[in-house]
Tab-separated table of C-alpha atoms in Angstrom:
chain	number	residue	atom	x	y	z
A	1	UNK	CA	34.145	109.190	-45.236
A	2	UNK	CA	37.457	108.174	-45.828
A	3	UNK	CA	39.566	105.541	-44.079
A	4	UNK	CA	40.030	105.680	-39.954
A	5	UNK	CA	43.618	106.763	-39.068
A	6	UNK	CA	42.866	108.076	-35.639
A	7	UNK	CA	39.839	107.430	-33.019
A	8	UNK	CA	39.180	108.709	-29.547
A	9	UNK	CA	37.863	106.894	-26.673
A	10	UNK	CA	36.531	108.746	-23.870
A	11	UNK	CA	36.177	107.079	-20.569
A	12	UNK	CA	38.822	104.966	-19.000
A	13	UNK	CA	37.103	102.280	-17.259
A	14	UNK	CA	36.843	98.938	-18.265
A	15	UNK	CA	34.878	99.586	-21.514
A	16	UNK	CA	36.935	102.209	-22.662
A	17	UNK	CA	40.358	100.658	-22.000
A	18	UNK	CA	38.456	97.536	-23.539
A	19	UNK	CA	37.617	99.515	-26.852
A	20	UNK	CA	40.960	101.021	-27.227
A	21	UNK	CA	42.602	98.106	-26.547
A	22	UNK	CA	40.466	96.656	-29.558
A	23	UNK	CA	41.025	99.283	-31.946
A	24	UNK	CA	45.339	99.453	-30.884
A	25	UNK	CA	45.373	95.424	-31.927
A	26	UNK	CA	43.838	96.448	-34.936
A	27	UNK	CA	46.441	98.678	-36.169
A	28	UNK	CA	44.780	102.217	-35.340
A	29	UNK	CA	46.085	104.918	-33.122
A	30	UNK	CA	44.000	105.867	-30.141
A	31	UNK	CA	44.088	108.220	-27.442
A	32	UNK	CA	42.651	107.164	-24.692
A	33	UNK	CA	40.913	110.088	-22.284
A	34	UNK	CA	39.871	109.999	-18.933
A	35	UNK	CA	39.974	113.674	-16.269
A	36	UNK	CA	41.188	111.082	-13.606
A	37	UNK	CA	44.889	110.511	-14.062
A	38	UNK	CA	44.550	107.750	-11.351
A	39	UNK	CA	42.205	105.550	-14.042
A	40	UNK	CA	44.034	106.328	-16.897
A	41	UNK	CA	47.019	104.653	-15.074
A	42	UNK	CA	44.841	101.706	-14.160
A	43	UNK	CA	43.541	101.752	-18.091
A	44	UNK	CA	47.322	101.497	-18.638
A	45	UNK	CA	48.305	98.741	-16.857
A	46	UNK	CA	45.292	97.197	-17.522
A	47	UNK	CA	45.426	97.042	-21.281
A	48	UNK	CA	49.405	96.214	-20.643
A	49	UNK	CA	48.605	93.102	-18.461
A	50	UNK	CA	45.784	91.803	-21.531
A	51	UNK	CA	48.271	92.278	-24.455
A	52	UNK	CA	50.887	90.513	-22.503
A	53	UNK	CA	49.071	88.165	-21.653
A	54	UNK	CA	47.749	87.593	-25.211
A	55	UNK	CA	51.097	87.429	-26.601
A	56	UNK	CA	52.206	84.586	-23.626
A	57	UNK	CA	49.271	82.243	-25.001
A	58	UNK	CA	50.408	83.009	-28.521
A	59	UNK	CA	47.075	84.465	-29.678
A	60	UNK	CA	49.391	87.692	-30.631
A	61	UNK	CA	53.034	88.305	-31.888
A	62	UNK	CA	55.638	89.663	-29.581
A	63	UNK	CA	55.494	92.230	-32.896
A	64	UNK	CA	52.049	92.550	-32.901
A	65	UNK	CA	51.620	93.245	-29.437
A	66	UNK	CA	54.441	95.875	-29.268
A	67	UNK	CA	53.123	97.647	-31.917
A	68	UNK	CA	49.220	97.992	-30.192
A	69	UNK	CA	51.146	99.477	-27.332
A	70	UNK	CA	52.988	102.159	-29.623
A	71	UNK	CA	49.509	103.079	-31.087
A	72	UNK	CA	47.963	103.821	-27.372
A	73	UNK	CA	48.021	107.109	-25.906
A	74	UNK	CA	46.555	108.369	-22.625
A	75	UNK	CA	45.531	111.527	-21.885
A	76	UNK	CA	43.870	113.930	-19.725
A	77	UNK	CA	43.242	116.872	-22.432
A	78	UNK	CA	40.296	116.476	-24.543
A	79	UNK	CA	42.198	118.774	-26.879
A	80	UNK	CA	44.021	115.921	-28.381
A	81	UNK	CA	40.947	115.010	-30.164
A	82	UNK	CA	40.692	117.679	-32.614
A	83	UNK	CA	42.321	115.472	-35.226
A	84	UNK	CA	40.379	112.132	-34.187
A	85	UNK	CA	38.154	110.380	-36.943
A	86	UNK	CA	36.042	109.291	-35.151
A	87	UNK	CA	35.169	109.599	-31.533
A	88	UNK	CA	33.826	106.698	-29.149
A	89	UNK	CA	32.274	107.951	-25.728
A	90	UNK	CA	31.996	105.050	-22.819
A	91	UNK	CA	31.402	107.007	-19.958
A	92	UNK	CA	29.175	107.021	-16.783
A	93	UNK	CA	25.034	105.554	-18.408
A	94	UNK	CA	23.815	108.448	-17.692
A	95	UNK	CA	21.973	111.065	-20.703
A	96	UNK	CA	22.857	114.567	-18.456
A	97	UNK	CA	26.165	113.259	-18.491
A	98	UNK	CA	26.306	112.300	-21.388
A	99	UNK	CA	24.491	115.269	-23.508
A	100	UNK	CA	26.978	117.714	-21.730
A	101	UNK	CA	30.126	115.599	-22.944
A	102	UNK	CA	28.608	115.541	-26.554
A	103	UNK	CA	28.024	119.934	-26.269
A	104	UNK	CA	32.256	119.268	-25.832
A	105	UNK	CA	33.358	116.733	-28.090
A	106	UNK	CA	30.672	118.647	-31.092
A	107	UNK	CA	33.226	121.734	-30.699
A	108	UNK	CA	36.247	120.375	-30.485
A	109	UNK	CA	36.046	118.026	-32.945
A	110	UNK	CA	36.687	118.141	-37.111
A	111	UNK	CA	33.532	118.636	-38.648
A	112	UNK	CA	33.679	115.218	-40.610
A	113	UNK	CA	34.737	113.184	-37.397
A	114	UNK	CA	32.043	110.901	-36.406
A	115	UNK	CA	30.571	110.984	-32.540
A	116	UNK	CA	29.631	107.559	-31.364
A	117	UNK	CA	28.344	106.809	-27.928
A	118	UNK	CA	28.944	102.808	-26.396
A	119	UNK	CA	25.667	103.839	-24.343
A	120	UNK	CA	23.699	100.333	-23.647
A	121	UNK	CA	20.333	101.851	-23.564
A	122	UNK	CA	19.966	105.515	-23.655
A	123	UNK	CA	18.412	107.066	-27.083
A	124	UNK	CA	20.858	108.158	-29.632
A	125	UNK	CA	18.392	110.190	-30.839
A	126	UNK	CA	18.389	112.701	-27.633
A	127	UNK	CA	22.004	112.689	-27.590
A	128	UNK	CA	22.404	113.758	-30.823
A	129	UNK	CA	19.940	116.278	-30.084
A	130	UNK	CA	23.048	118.270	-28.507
A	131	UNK	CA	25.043	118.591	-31.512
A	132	UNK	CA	25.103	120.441	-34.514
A	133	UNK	CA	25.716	117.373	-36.236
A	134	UNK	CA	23.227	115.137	-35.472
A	135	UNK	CA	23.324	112.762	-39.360
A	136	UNK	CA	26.923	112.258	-37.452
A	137	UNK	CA	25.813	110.680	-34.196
A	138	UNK	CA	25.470	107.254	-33.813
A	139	UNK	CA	25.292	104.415	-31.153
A	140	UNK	CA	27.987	101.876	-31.185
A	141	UNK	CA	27.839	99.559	-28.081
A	142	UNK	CA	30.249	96.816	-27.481
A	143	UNK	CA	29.828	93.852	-25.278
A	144	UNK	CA	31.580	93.144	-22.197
A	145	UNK	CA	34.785	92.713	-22.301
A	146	UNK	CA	35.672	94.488	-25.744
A	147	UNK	CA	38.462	92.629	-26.409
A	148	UNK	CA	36.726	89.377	-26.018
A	149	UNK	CA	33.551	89.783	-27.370
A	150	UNK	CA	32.389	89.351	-30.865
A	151	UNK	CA	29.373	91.359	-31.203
A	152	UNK	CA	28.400	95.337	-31.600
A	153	UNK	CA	25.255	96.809	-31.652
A	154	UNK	CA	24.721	99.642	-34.125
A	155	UNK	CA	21.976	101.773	-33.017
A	156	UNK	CA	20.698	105.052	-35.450
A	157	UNK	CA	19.262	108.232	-34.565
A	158	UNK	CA	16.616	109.253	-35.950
A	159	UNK	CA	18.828	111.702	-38.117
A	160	UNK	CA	21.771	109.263	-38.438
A	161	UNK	CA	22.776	109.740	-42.436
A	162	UNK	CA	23.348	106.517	-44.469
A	163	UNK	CA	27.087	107.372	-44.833
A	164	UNK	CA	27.552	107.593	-41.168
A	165	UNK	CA	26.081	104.020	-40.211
A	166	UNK	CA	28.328	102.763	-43.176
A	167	UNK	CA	31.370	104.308	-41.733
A	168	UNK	CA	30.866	102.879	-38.227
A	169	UNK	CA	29.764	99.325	-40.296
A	170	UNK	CA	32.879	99.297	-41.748
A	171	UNK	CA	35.182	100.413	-38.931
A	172	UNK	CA	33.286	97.434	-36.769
A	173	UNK	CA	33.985	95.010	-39.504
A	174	UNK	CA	37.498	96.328	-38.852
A	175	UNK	CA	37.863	95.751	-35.714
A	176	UNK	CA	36.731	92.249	-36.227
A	177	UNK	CA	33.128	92.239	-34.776
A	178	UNK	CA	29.797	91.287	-35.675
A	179	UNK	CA	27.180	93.770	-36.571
A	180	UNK	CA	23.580	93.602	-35.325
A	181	UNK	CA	21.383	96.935	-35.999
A	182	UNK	CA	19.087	98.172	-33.917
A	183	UNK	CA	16.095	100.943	-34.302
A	184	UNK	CA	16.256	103.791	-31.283
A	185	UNK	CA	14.162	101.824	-28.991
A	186	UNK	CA	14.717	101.866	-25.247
A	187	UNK	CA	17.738	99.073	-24.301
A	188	UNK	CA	17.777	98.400	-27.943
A	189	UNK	CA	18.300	94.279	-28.833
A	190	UNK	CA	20.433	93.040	-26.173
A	191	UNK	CA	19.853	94.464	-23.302
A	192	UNK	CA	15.711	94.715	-24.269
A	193	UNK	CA	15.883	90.833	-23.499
A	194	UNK	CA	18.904	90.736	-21.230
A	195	UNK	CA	17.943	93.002	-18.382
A	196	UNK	CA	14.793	91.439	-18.343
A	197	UNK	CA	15.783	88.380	-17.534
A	198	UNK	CA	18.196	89.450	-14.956
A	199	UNK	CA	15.744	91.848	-12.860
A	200	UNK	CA	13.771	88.004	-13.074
A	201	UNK	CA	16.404	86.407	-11.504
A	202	UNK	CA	16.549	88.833	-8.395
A	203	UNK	CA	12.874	89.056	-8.165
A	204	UNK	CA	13.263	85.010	-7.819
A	205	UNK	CA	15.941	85.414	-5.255
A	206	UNK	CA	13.748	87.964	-3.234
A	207	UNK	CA	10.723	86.125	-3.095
A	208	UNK	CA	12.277	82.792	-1.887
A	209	UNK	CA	12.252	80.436	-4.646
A	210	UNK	CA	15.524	79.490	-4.812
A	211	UNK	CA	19.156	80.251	-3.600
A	212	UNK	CA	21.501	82.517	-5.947
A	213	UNK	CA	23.481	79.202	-6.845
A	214	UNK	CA	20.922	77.263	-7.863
A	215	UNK	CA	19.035	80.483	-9.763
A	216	UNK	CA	22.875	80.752	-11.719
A	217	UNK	CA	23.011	77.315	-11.410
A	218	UNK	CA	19.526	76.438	-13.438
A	219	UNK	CA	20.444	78.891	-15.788
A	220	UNK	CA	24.128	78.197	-16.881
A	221	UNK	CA	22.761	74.001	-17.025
A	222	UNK	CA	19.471	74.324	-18.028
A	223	UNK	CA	19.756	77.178	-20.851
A	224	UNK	CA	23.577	76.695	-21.907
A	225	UNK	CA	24.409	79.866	-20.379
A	226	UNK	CA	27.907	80.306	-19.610
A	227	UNK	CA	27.417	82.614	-16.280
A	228	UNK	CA	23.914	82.305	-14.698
A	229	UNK	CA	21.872	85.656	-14.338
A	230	UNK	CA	23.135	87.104	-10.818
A	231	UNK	CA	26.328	86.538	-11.541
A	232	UNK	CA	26.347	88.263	-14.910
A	233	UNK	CA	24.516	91.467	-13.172
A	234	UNK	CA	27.674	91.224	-10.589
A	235	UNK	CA	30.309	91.165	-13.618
A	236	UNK	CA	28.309	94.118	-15.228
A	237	UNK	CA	28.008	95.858	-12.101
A	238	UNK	CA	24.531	95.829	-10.214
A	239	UNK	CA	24.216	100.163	-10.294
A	240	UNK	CA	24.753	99.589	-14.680
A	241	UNK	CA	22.039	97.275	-14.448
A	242	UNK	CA	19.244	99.041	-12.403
A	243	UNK	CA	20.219	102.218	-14.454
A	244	UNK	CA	19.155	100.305	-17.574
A	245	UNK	CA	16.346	99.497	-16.132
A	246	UNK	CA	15.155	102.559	-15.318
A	247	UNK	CA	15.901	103.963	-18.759
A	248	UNK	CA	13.994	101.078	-20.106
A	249	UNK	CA	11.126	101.372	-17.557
A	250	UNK	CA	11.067	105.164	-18.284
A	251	UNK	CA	11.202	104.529	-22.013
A	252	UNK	CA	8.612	102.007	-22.923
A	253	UNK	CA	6.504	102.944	-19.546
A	254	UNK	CA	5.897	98.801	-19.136
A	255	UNK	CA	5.860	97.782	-15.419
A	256	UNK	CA	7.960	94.393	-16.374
A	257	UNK	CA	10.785	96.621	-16.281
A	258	UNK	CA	10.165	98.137	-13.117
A	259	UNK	CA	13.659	97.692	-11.031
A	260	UNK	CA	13.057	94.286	-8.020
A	261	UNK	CA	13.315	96.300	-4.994
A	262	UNK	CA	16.050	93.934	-3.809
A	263	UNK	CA	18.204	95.018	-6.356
A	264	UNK	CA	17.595	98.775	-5.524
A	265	UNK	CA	18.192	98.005	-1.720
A	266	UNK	CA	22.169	96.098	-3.274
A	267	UNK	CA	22.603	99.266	-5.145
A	268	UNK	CA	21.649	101.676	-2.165
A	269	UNK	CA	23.664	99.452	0.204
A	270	UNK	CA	27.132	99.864	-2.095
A	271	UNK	CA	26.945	96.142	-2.924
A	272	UNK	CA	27.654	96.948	-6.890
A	273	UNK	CA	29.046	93.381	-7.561
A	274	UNK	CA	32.854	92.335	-8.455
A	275	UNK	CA	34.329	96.097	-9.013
A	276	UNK	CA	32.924	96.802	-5.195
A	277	UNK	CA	34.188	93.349	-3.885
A	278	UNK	CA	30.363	92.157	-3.210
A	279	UNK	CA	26.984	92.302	-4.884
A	280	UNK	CA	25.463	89.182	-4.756
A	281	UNK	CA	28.102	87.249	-4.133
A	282	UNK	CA	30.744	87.656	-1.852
A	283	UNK	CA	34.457	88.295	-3.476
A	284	UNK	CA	36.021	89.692	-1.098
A	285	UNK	CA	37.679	86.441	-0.180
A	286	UNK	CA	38.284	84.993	-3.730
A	287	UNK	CA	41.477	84.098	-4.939
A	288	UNK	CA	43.020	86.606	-7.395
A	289	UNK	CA	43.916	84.545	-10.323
A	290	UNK	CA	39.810	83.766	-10.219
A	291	UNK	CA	38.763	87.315	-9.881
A	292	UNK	CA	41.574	88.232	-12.753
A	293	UNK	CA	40.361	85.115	-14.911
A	294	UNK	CA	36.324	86.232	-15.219
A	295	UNK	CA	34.981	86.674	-18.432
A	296	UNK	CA	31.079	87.170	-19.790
């Protein structure tokens, strides 16, 4: 296809201002959609507060970052996506959700634009399943924060065409990222091994042997991780996690993945980690420039 002038992100939480944010400093408009005009003004001030900050530690230019901000746009009409590209969705992980969201965007959109989903685990495949356009469906997940991490994971459907993974290839290499592929397999590379490990780490913390610290602790020291296992499912939020499990669980029908009932019982209880205030930890108390200066 030719060149990306114009991409839409749908969702805007933290991923979704993240990817726009990403694909703004890299010289392409985006509009930015979200039904709740309450989180598209967070999104807003959000992606505001990073740019300006990036431009106060010199890592962008005063012109630089005015022009990202020019190329934003935030909107609560899915209408302005007719003319989009290409078409990013980074919504709630969940496939209903998703699959009705993809019926939408498949007749609105141009009939070249591509549909992309930043979905962490759930099969591109199905999702495509609910277009007419399924060689144009494709999984493109970015790591957490966007704007800070290198990687994306390219994921094709089972009827993803050639040109389409080369499109969303190139537009990655764009945006300045490194490209892993992955076949349509449950959790796909990253979170296949990640989640894992983290459902581990509860399942040591709810059988007694050891404390959170020095399970995050024996990690971040003893591995060369820079945040410890508990902590990371509190930064990606402790409901994402146990929904990846299930999808995984439900997937590859493995009992290793089956969810550690402590983590079901934080989940049930509200304790979602640092966007609730507490999850495993406790941040209801912690300083603001440490809850503003957390990165994976």
């Amino acid at each position: 296809m030719a060149s990306v002038k114009r991409i839409g992100v749908v969702g805007g939480g933290a991923m979704g201002s993240g990817i726009a944010q990403v694909v703004a400093m890299h010289g392409i408009d985006v509009w930015l959609y979200d039904l709740n005009p309450q989180a598209l003004s967070s999104a807003s001030n959000s992606v505001s507060a990073s740019i300006n900050r990036l431009v106060s530690k010199a890592q962008l230019s005063h012109a630089e970052g005015a022009d990202a901000l020019k190329r934003m746009r935030f909107t609560s009409n899915l209408d302005e996506f007719r003319e989009a590209d290409f078409i990013i969705e980074a919504i709630v992980e969940s496939e209903d959700i998703k699959k009705k969201l993809f019926v939408e965007l498949d007749k609105l959109a141009k009939s070249s634009a591509i549909l992309a989903s930043n979905t962490s685990s759930i099969s591109i495949t199905r999702l495509a399943t609910s277009t007419s356009r399924p060689h144009q469906v494709i999984g493109m997940h970015f790591m957490n924060p966007p704007p800070v991490m290198k990687l994306i994971e390219i994921v094709r459907g089972a009827d993803t065409s050639d040109e389409t993974f080369a499109a969303t290839k190139a537009l990655s290499e764009r945006l300045s990222k490194t490209v892993i592929t992955s076949q349509d397999y449950s959790g796909f590379i990253v979170n296949r091994i990640l989640l894992p490990m983290i459902n581990e780490a509860f399942f040591a913390l709810y059988t007694g042997v050891a404390t959170k610290e020095d399970i995050d602790t024996g990690m971040k020291l003893g591995t060369n991780h820079p945040m410890g296992p508990l902590e990371l499912a509190d930064f990606i939020g402790l409901d994402v996690c146990l929904s990846i499990l299930k999808v995984l669980h439900a997937g590859l029908g493995d009992n290793r993945y089956a969810a550690c009932p402590l983590l079901v019982q934080y989940v049930d209880a509200g304790r979602l980690g640092r966007k609730r205030g507490i999850g495993v930890y406790d941040y209801r108390k912690e300083p603001k420039s440490m809850k503003s200066s957390s990165r994976l």
